[in-house]
Every structure is written in structure tokens, then in C-alpha cells.
Short mmCIF file of C-alpha atoms in Angstrom, two decimals:
data_model
loop_
_atom_site.label_atom_id
_atom_site.label_comp_id
_atom_site.label_asym_id
_atom_site.label_seq_id
_atom_site.Cartn_x
_atom_site.Cartn_y
_atom_site.Cartn_z
CA MET A 1 23.98 -13.34 1.88
CA PRO A 2 24.59 -13.05 5.65
CA PHE A 3 21.44 -15.11 6.31
CA ALA A 4 19.82 -18.33 5.14
CA VAL A 5 16.10 -18.78 4.54
CA ASP A 6 14.20 -22.01 5.07
CA ARG A 7 13.65 -23.13 1.49
CA SER A 8 11.29 -25.86 2.62
CA VAL A 9 8.64 -23.24 3.50
CA PRO A 10 6.90 -21.73 0.44
CA ALA A 11 5.11 -18.38 0.30
CA LEU A 12 1.75 -17.49 -1.25
CA ILE A 13 0.93 -13.99 -2.55
CA VAL A 14 -2.71 -13.38 -1.59
CA LYS A 15 -4.71 -10.96 -3.75
CA ILE A 16 -8.43 -10.48 -3.24
CA GLY A 17 -8.84 -7.24 -5.19
CA HIS A 18 -8.75 -6.85 -8.97
CA TYR A 19 -5.52 -5.09 -10.00
CA PRO A 20 -3.60 -7.27 -12.46
CA LEU A 21 -0.74 -4.78 -12.93
CA HIS A 22 0.63 -4.94 -9.40
CA HIS A 23 4.39 -4.55 -9.10
CA GLY A 24 4.37 -5.23 -5.35
CA GLY A 25 3.39 -8.84 -5.86
CA VAL A 26 6.03 -9.24 -8.56
CA GLY A 27 8.60 -7.73 -6.19
CA ALA A 28 7.73 -10.21 -3.44
CA ILE A 29 7.91 -13.16 -5.85
CA ARG A 30 11.38 -12.05 -6.93
CA SER A 31 12.61 -11.18 -3.43
CA LEU A 32 11.96 -14.62 -1.97
CA GLY A 33 12.19 -16.57 -5.23
CA ARG A 34 15.78 -15.47 -5.77
CA LEU A 35 16.62 -17.02 -2.40
CA GLY A 36 15.17 -20.37 -3.47
CA VAL A 37 11.85 -20.08 -1.65
CA PRO A 38 9.05 -21.78 -3.67
CA MET A 39 6.64 -19.00 -4.66
CA TYR A 40 2.92 -19.21 -5.39
CA ALA A 41 0.45 -16.44 -6.16
CA VAL A 42 -3.25 -15.71 -6.55
CA THR A 43 -3.74 -14.00 -9.93
CA GLU A 44 -6.68 -12.61 -11.88
CA ASP A 45 -5.77 -14.57 -15.01
CA ARG A 46 -2.91 -16.51 -16.58
CA TRP A 47 -1.44 -13.44 -18.28
CA THR A 48 -0.74 -11.07 -15.40
CA PRO A 49 2.90 -10.00 -14.89
CA ALA A 50 3.07 -11.95 -11.63
CA ALA A 51 1.78 -15.13 -13.26
CA LEU A 52 4.59 -14.99 -15.83
CA SER A 53 7.50 -14.40 -13.48
CA ARG A 54 10.24 -17.02 -13.81
CA HIS A 55 10.47 -17.08 -10.01
CA LEU A 56 6.85 -18.23 -9.62
CA ARG A 57 6.24 -21.95 -9.24
CA LYS A 58 2.47 -21.76 -9.80
CA ALA A 59 -0.27 -19.19 -10.27
CA PHE A 60 -3.68 -19.94 -8.79
CA VAL A 61 -6.05 -18.18 -11.18
CA TRP A 62 -8.89 -16.86 -9.03
CA PRO A 63 -10.71 -13.74 -10.22
CA THR A 64 -12.88 -12.27 -7.45
CA THR A 65 -15.74 -9.77 -7.65
CA GLY A 66 -15.68 -8.29 -4.15
CA GLU A 67 -19.05 -9.82 -3.37
CA GLU A 68 -17.89 -13.28 -2.25
CA ARG A 69 -18.74 -14.36 1.26
CA PRO A 70 -15.68 -14.54 3.53
CA GLU A 71 -16.27 -18.24 4.12
CA ARG A 72 -15.92 -18.90 0.41
CA LEU A 73 -12.67 -16.93 0.25
CA VAL A 74 -11.26 -18.79 3.25
CA GLU A 75 -12.15 -22.14 1.73
CA GLY A 76 -10.50 -21.08 -1.50
CA LEU A 77 -7.26 -20.27 0.31
CA LEU A 78 -7.39 -23.58 2.16
CA ARG A 79 -7.76 -25.44 -1.15
CA MET A 80 -4.61 -23.70 -2.36
CA GLY A 81 -2.84 -24.66 0.84
CA ARG A 82 -3.78 -28.29 0.35
CA ALA A 83 -2.51 -28.13 -3.25
CA ILE A 84 0.81 -26.69 -2.10
CA GLY A 85 1.03 -29.43 0.50
CA ARG A 86 3.36 -27.73 2.99
CA PRO A 87 3.03 -25.01 5.64
CA THR A 88 3.09 -21.77 3.64
CA VAL A 89 3.77 -18.13 4.55
CA LEU A 90 0.90 -15.84 3.53
CA LEU A 91 1.72 -12.44 2.03
CA PRO A 92 -1.39 -10.26 1.49
CA THR A 93 -1.02 -7.42 -1.01
CA ASP A 94 -4.30 -5.60 -0.32
CA GLU A 95 -6.45 -4.64 2.65
CA GLU A 96 -9.20 -7.08 1.74
CA ALA A 97 -6.75 -9.96 1.99
CA ALA A 98 -5.14 -8.65 5.20
CA VAL A 99 -8.55 -8.23 6.85
CA LEU A 100 -9.70 -11.67 5.71
CA ILE A 101 -6.60 -13.37 7.12
CA ALA A 102 -6.83 -11.57 10.47
CA GLU A 103 -10.56 -12.17 10.96
CA HIS A 104 -10.34 -15.87 10.02
CA ALA A 105 -6.92 -16.59 11.48
CA ASP A 106 -7.98 -19.59 13.57
CA ARG A 107 -9.42 -21.46 10.62
CA LEU A 108 -6.55 -20.58 8.28
CA ALA A 109 -3.97 -21.67 10.83
CA GLY A 110 -6.02 -24.58 12.14
CA GLU A 111 -4.97 -27.14 9.54
CA GLY A 112 -1.33 -26.11 9.86
CA ARG A 113 -1.51 -24.90 6.27
CA PHE A 114 -0.47 -21.31 6.69
CA LEU A 115 2.00 -19.18 8.62
CA PHE A 116 1.26 -15.50 9.17
CA PRO A 117 1.63 -12.91 11.96
CA ARG A 118 -1.18 -13.07 14.51
CA THR A 119 -2.76 -9.83 15.62
CA GLU A 120 -6.08 -8.79 17.15
CA PRO A 121 -8.70 -9.98 14.62
CA GLU A 122 -10.44 -6.60 14.32
CA LEU A 123 -7.31 -4.46 14.17
CA PRO A 124 -6.45 -4.61 10.41
CA ARG A 125 -10.02 -3.64 9.47
CA ARG A 126 -9.91 -0.72 11.88
CA LEU A 127 -6.53 0.46 10.60
CA ALA A 128 -7.64 0.28 6.96
CA ASN A 129 -10.81 2.23 7.74
CA LYS A 130 -10.29 6.01 7.65
CA GLN A 131 -12.49 6.62 10.67
CA GLY A 132 -11.00 3.76 12.65
CA LEU A 133 -7.48 5.00 11.97
CA HIS A 134 -8.45 8.56 12.93
CA GLU A 135 -9.86 7.33 16.24
CA LEU A 136 -6.72 5.29 17.00
CA CYS A 137 -4.52 8.28 16.21
CA ALA A 138 -6.55 10.50 18.52
CA LYS A 139 -6.42 7.90 21.29
CA HIS A 140 -2.65 7.50 21.12
CA GLY A 141 -1.67 11.08 20.41
CA VAL A 142 -0.55 10.59 16.80
CA PRO A 143 -0.99 13.70 14.62
CA THR A 144 -3.36 13.24 11.70
CA PRO A 145 -5.33 15.63 9.47
CA GLU A 146 -8.51 16.98 11.04
CA GLY A 147 -11.51 15.10 9.73
CA VAL A 148 -15.25 14.59 10.02
CA PHE A 149 -17.29 11.51 9.21
CA PRO A 150 -20.75 12.49 7.98
CA TYR A 151 -23.46 9.87 8.33
CA THR A 152 -26.28 11.77 6.60
CA TYR A 153 -26.79 14.40 3.92
CA ALA A 154 -27.68 16.85 6.70
CA ASP A 155 -24.26 16.22 8.29
CA VAL A 156 -22.55 17.16 5.02
CA LYS A 157 -24.70 20.30 4.73
CA ALA A 158 -23.81 21.39 8.25
CA PHE A 159 -20.12 20.79 7.57
CA ALA A 160 -20.26 22.79 4.32
CA ALA A 161 -21.70 25.79 6.16
CA SER A 162 -18.72 26.12 8.52
CA ALA A 163 -15.77 24.32 6.91
CA ARG A 164 -12.58 25.94 5.73
CA PHE A 165 -12.03 25.04 2.09
CA PRO A 166 -10.48 23.39 0.19
CA VAL A 167 -11.08 20.02 1.83
CA VAL A 168 -10.29 16.46 0.79
CA ALA A 169 -12.84 13.66 0.42
CA LYS A 170 -11.87 10.00 0.70
CA ASN A 171 -13.86 6.77 0.82
CA ARG A 172 -14.31 5.83 4.46
CA GLU A 173 -13.63 2.17 3.84
CA ALA A 174 -11.35 2.33 0.82
CA PHE A 175 -10.41 -1.36 1.14
CA GLU A 176 -13.95 -2.50 0.34
CA ARG A 177 -14.84 -2.72 -3.33
CA ARG A 178 -18.07 -1.04 -4.30
CA LYS A 179 -19.95 -0.79 -7.55
CA LYS A 180 -20.25 2.97 -7.04
CA PRO A 181 -17.64 4.36 -4.63
CA ALA A 182 -18.43 7.79 -3.24
CA VAL A 183 -15.26 9.28 -4.74
CA CYS A 184 -12.58 7.98 -7.07
CA GLY A 185 -9.57 8.14 -4.77
CA THR A 186 -8.54 11.26 -2.90
CA THR A 187 -10.65 14.17 -4.19
CA ARG A 188 -9.95 17.85 -3.55
CA ILE A 189 -13.10 19.95 -3.11
CA GLU A 190 -12.78 23.70 -3.59
CA GLY A 191 -15.94 25.04 -1.97
CA PRO A 192 -19.36 24.33 -0.40
CA ARG A 193 -21.22 24.35 -3.73
CA GLU A 194 -18.96 21.64 -5.16
CA LEU A 195 -19.26 19.62 -1.95
CA MET A 196 -23.05 19.71 -1.97
CA GLU A 197 -23.17 18.70 -5.65
CA LEU A 198 -21.09 15.64 -4.78
CA ALA A 199 -23.15 14.92 -1.68
CA ARG A 200 -26.35 14.69 -3.72
CA ARG A 201 -24.80 11.72 -5.52
CA TRP A 202 -23.70 10.03 -2.30
CA GLY A 203 -27.22 9.17 -1.19
CA PRO A 204 -28.66 9.24 2.32
CA ARG A 205 -25.60 7.63 3.97
CA PRO A 206 -22.35 9.12 2.63
CA GLY A 207 -19.47 6.66 2.90
CA VAL A 208 -16.81 9.36 3.03
CA VAL A 209 -14.41 11.14 5.32
CA LEU A 210 -13.90 14.87 4.84
CA GLN A 211 -10.42 15.99 5.87
CA GLU A 212 -8.48 19.21 6.04
CA TYR A 213 -6.38 19.89 2.97
CA LEU A 214 -2.64 20.01 3.52
CA PRO A 215 -1.30 22.34 0.78
CA ARG A 216 1.23 20.50 -1.33
CA GLU A 217 3.51 23.55 -1.41
CA GLU A 218 3.60 23.40 2.40
CA ALA A 219 3.93 19.64 2.75
CA GLU A 220 6.17 16.69 1.98
CA ASP A 221 5.14 13.04 1.64
CA TRP A 222 7.03 10.36 3.58
CA ILE A 223 6.65 6.60 3.70
CA VAL A 224 7.56 4.04 6.35
CA HIS A 225 7.77 0.30 5.75
CA ALA A 226 8.47 -2.07 8.61
CA TYR A 227 8.03 -5.58 9.92
CA PHE A 228 6.93 -6.12 13.54
CA ASP A 229 7.16 -9.46 15.31
CA ALA A 230 4.64 -11.09 17.65
CA ARG A 231 5.60 -8.63 20.43
CA SER A 232 5.24 -5.62 18.11
CA THR A 233 9.00 -5.17 18.09
CA PRO A 234 10.35 -3.80 14.80
CA LEU A 235 12.74 -6.29 13.23
CA ALA A 236 13.08 -4.19 10.05
CA MET A 237 12.35 -0.47 9.80
CA PHE A 238 12.72 1.78 6.76
CA THR A 239 11.92 5.41 5.96
CA GLY A 240 11.82 7.27 2.66
CA VAL A 241 10.43 10.29 0.89
CA LYS A 242 7.92 10.17 -1.95
CA VAL A 243 8.99 12.34 -4.89
CA ARG A 244 6.18 11.62 -7.33
CA SER A 245 2.89 9.74 -7.28
CA TRP A 246 0.19 8.98 -9.83
CA PRO A 247 -2.35 10.51 -9.86
CA PRO A 248 -0.24 13.50 -8.73
CA HIS A 249 -0.04 14.05 -4.96
CA ALA A 250 -2.78 11.54 -4.21
CA GLY A 251 -2.07 8.17 -5.79
CA MET A 252 0.41 5.31 -5.96
CA THR A 253 4.12 5.98 -5.49
CA ALA A 254 5.81 6.53 -8.86
CA CYS A 255 9.23 7.61 -7.61
CA ALA A 256 10.69 7.56 -4.09
CA TYR A 257 14.05 7.70 -2.33
CA VAL A 258 15.42 6.15 0.84
CA VAL A 259 16.01 8.94 3.37
CA GLU A 260 16.91 8.36 7.02
CA ASN A 261 14.30 9.80 9.38
CA GLU A 262 14.78 8.65 12.96
CA GLU A 263 11.93 10.78 14.28
CA LEU A 264 9.44 9.17 11.92
CA ALA A 265 10.78 5.69 12.69
CA ARG A 266 10.32 6.31 16.41
CA MET A 267 6.79 7.65 15.91
CA THR A 268 5.86 4.59 13.86
CA ALA A 269 7.37 2.10 16.31
CA ARG A 270 5.68 3.76 19.27
CA PHE A 271 2.26 3.79 17.59
CA VAL A 272 2.47 0.17 16.42
CA GLN A 273 3.58 -1.01 19.87
CA ARG A 274 0.69 0.84 21.52
CA ILE A 275 -1.92 -0.71 19.25
CA GLY A 276 -0.26 -4.13 19.37
CA PHE A 277 0.02 -4.83 15.65
CA SER A 278 2.16 -7.66 14.28
CA GLY A 279 3.23 -8.02 10.65
CA ILE A 280 4.28 -5.87 7.71
CA VAL A 281 3.10 -2.26 7.60
CA ASP A 282 3.13 0.44 4.94
CA LEU A 283 2.45 3.93 6.32
CA ASP A 284 1.95 7.24 4.52
CA TRP A 285 2.92 10.34 6.49
CA ARG A 286 2.77 13.98 5.42
CA PHE A 287 5.09 16.57 6.92
CA ASP A 288 3.15 19.81 7.40
CA ARG A 289 5.61 22.70 7.25
CA ARG A 290 3.02 25.08 8.71
CA ASP A 291 3.21 23.49 12.17
CA GLY A 292 6.32 21.30 11.79
CA ARG A 293 4.50 18.01 12.45
CA TYR A 294 4.30 14.67 10.67
CA LYS A 295 0.68 13.62 10.18
CA LEU A 296 -0.39 10.05 9.51
CA LEU A 297 -2.55 9.74 6.39
CA ASP A 298 -2.79 5.99 5.79
CA PHE A 299 -1.90 2.80 7.63
CA ASN A 300 -1.81 -0.22 5.33
CA PRO A 301 -1.64 -3.44 7.41
CA ARG A 302 0.23 -5.33 4.68
CA MET A 303 3.21 -4.93 2.38
CA GLY A 304 3.26 -1.85 0.18
CA ALA A 305 3.68 -1.97 -3.58
CA GLN A 306 6.97 -0.04 -3.33
CA PHE A 307 8.50 -2.18 -0.57
CA ARG A 308 11.48 -3.10 -2.76
CA LEU A 309 12.75 0.46 -2.38
CA PHE A 310 13.99 -0.60 1.03
CA GLU A 311 16.75 -3.00 2.01
CA ASN A 312 19.19 -2.90 4.89
CA ALA A 313 22.90 -3.56 4.58
CA ALA A 314 22.22 -7.28 5.19
CA ARG A 315 19.87 -7.34 2.13
CA ILE A 316 16.77 -7.67 4.30
CA ASP A 317 13.46 -6.21 3.08
CA VAL A 318 10.15 -6.51 4.93
CA VAL A 319 9.07 -9.62 3.00
CA ARG A 320 12.31 -11.43 3.76
CA ALA A 321 12.07 -10.31 7.40
CA GLN A 322 8.60 -11.83 7.75
CA HIS A 323 9.60 -15.14 6.15
CA LEU A 324 12.69 -15.42 8.36
CA ASP A 325 10.78 -14.58 11.53
CA LEU A 326 7.85 -16.93 10.88
CA THR A 327 10.20 -19.82 10.10
CA GLY A 328 12.20 -19.35 13.30
CA ARG A 329 15.25 -17.71 11.73
CA ALA A 330 16.99 -14.63 13.06
CA VAL A 331 16.44 -11.38 11.14
CA PRO A 332 19.80 -9.63 10.65
CA GLY A 333 19.70 -6.07 11.88
CA ALA A 334 21.50 -3.34 9.94
CA ARG A 335 21.00 0.22 8.76
CA GLN A 336 18.97 0.79 5.63
CA ARG A 337 20.86 1.28 2.40
CA PRO A 338 20.81 5.07 1.86
CA ALA A 339 19.77 7.12 -1.17
CA ARG A 340 18.27 4.20 -3.10
CA ARG A 341 15.65 5.15 -5.66
CA PHE A 342 12.51 3.31 -6.72
CA LEU A 343 10.82 3.92 -10.09
CA VAL A 344 7.55 2.50 -11.40
CA GLU A 345 8.12 2.65 -15.13
CA ASN A 346 4.53 2.72 -16.38
CA ILE A 347 3.32 5.55 -14.11
CA ASP A 348 6.45 7.63 -13.49
CA LEU A 349 6.50 9.07 -17.02
CA PRO A 350 3.09 10.78 -16.76
CA ALA A 351 3.88 11.68 -13.12
CA LEU A 352 7.16 13.31 -14.12
CA PHE A 353 5.36 15.32 -16.80
CA ALA A 354 2.71 16.50 -14.32
CA TYR A 355 5.16 17.39 -11.54
CA ARG A 356 7.37 19.43 -13.86
CA ARG A 357 4.36 21.48 -14.86
CA SER A 358 3.37 22.08 -11.23
CA GLY A 359 6.86 23.08 -10.07
CA TYR A 360 6.60 20.86 -6.98
CA THR A 361 9.93 19.78 -5.44
CA THR A 362 10.98 17.51 -2.58
CA PRO A 363 13.81 19.16 -0.63
CA HIS A 364 14.78 16.03 1.31
CA ALA A 365 15.27 13.86 -1.78
CA PRO A 366 18.97 13.10 -2.46
CA ALA A 367 20.55 14.93 -5.37
CA ARG A 368 21.85 11.62 -6.72
CA ALA A 369 20.68 8.07 -6.18
CA SER A 370 23.08 5.41 -4.91
CA GLY A 371 21.19 2.87 -6.98
CA THR A 372 17.81 2.40 -8.68
CA GLU A 373 15.30 -0.39 -8.16
CA LEU A 374 12.84 -0.66 -11.05
CA ALA A 375 9.38 -1.95 -10.28
CA TRP A 376 9.03 -4.04 -13.43
CA ALA A 377 12.24 -4.54 -15.37
CA ALA A 378 14.78 -7.05 -14.07
CA ARG A 379 17.58 -8.74 -16.01
CA ASP A 380 16.75 -12.15 -14.61
CA ASP A 381 12.98 -11.79 -15.02
CA MET A 382 11.87 -9.69 -18.00
CA ARG A 383 8.52 -11.30 -18.78
CA PRO A 384 6.61 -9.31 -16.12
CA PHE A 385 7.95 -6.08 -17.63
CA LEU A 386 6.97 -7.06 -21.18
CA THR A 387 3.54 -8.21 -20.01
CA MET A 388 3.02 -4.93 -18.17
CA LEU A 389 3.86 -3.01 -21.35
CA ALA A 390 1.43 -5.05 -23.41
CA ARG A 391 -1.40 -4.59 -20.90
CA SER A 392 -0.83 -0.89 -20.14
CA LEU A 393 0.12 0.58 -23.50
CA ARG A 394 -3.36 1.83 -24.37
CA PRO A 395 -4.26 3.28 -20.92
CA GLY A 396 -0.83 4.91 -20.67
CA ALA A 397 -1.19 6.58 -24.06
CA ALA A 398 -4.61 7.89 -23.06
CA GLN A 399 -3.19 9.41 -19.87
CA LEU A 400 -0.42 11.19 -21.75
CA TYR A 401 -2.91 12.49 -24.32
CA ARG A 402 -5.13 13.95 -21.58
CA LEU A 403 -2.11 15.67 -20.02
CA TRP A 404 -1.09 17.10 -23.40
CA ARG A 405 -4.61 18.43 -24.05
CA ALA A 406 -4.62 20.07 -20.59
CA LYS A 407 -1.56 22.22 -21.37
#
């Protein structure tokens, strides 16, 4: 390795949401753990894949409901910090955790327990909110799908009378857990009748954004992962193309490739510098072939689950970049390793089946991968993979059965 990490500074994977099968957290544990950094993680129970990684020193079992007061969550993190006993780098894996850390940064940093990038306290919440992101894009000239943000049933009715369908509905604040979210993920709506049927279930204050639909046959999905220092300077920048996701075209990355895209890297760096963000980012862009523009769909102010797709020639990923920077070490600069492929074993099989049926292709994806990074399986750490299989066998079989019945 052309760099040396500070092994005296541990890292803590912070999860506030409930998603026990999360390969991003496992990837971060392995990335730093293989370098000798002591790794800790918040887990839902003792039997999550992350909790059973050989690179994890300790799992703090802490199931959350989404209804805890922020003060209780902060105190819980501080108790973990005291148990670790040394200044610790925080690595949030969801928006709830990223927002909590930013909005309570003074208290979390006050005891000298935690190290994390400092940014404007309200910025992560605004970026994770669909309306807040749309407003920031408009302010800074970043292309994004046209959208409206209805506040009443009457607003939805007025939109339905003049909108061009199909449209896409998303939860306005997707990072907040709700007992009854307005929609289950990104939802395509074909016409005004379908929209109004959904709106009747949303109640008097719809918590949705209604966006223009970018036809998948006229679009291509790109991802950007990067780490920005305290001056919003990119110390690590990576671009890639998403080949498959699950659910198809709207969900988590199932297969992706590293593809150099200097234009997208420049657009990302310029936007982040203008808004003054510091830390790891995971951005979803969609290239619209109809007008030749990249449009920003999502800005995740934390590491993405597929971050291990990306390394530069010095073996730096965004998690390693953050740890090096926060511990006062230089982050080696180098070009990203080209044509690498990332596969998420438990969701790529149904995704592959669905994409073959649809005929969708990704022209920019390399014909052959230079190497493959698996989300779960690793020769030096197989227990997370086996645990994932045990916990996902039944849901995975149900998904495949539904696809077979739909033929």
C-alpha cells in the first residue's frame, strides 16, 4: 500500500434505519479492517452480516424504531464512544444517521469522542429531502427532473388536470421512516385516474414529489462517489454507470461498472463546492438522451452501499479517504481503476432476469470487466455472505416466483 493509516483511530459504522442486510456497512468494515483499523458497528441484532464479519471488533446491538428523540440517539452514540475509549471516525450509512450527526455535531464532537467532516448543520437534511435538493439544483443551475411538491389534495388534482403522463412519485423525505409512507419507493403513474386514486390514500397533506418521467429507453443511469475535505475540495472522485438495479430502474444498484466521465465529475465537484458540503457523497445522475443533459436524481450525504466498486490506483476508496483525511494523513491521488464491476449477489439474479425480459441495455458499460468486486462474498470473510444467504433465502425465492408468474 502506498499509504499508511493511523491504526490508533477506530471507526464506527452508524446505522439508524432498519436494514440488516446492508452490504455497504460490510464493505466499510472490510475496507478499513483489512488495514488494521479497529472497526465497530451499530447493528440491529447479533446475527446481521456486519455483526459477524471477522474484521469487526465489536457490534453494538441497537435496534431503532424511527420514533426515538434525537437526544436519545445522540446519547446512545456517546455511550458507544465512551465504551470504545478513543477518538473514533464516524461513518453513517443512511440519511437518518448523516442528518443526526450534522445537526448535533457540537455535542458529538464536544467530548472529543468522534471525528467526522463538519458541514452546515441543516445541509444534509436539505440534500436528502427531494424538495430541498430540487431547490438547490435550481439555485445553482444543476439540471434535475421537473417536479412539483403538492401540499394538499387540491394541489394534486390541479396537477393531474394539466400534467404530461406518465409521471413519477417519490416520498418527499425518503430518509424519514414512516408507518405508512405515501409510496413504496419510486412509483410510475400512468395517468390522472391512477394519480387521484393514490392521492385519496395520501390524506390532506401529501408527502410526495411528482416528477417528470425520464423514459428508460432514452436514459442511462450514472453514479458518482466522492470524498470532499473541509474546504469542499474533492480528495477522491469516482464515476460509474449503473447496469442493473432492484427493483428494476428504480432501486438499489445490483450491477455497476467503473466508467470515466470527466464531465460528470466536474459537474459534481462544482455543485458540492457551491453548496459547501464536506464528507462522503453518493449521487445518482440520469443521462437524458432527448436533450443530452445529465440530471441529478438523488444526493446522498453519506457513503453509498456500492462504494466498493470504486478504488483509485493507490487503492483509495471514499471510506479510506475520509479516515486518512480526518486523522491528518495525506490522501494519495490517482486515477480510478477502470472497468471494475460490482455485483450484489442476492439482488442481481432477479435484476438480471428482469432486465433481459425488458431488453434494456447500457451502451457505456464495458464489454468486459477488468475485475469484479462482490458485495458479500470475500475469501477472507465468508460469514457475512453465508449469513446473508440464510436471512434472504425466503424473500429471494418469493421474488423469483413473482417474476416467473408474470411471464
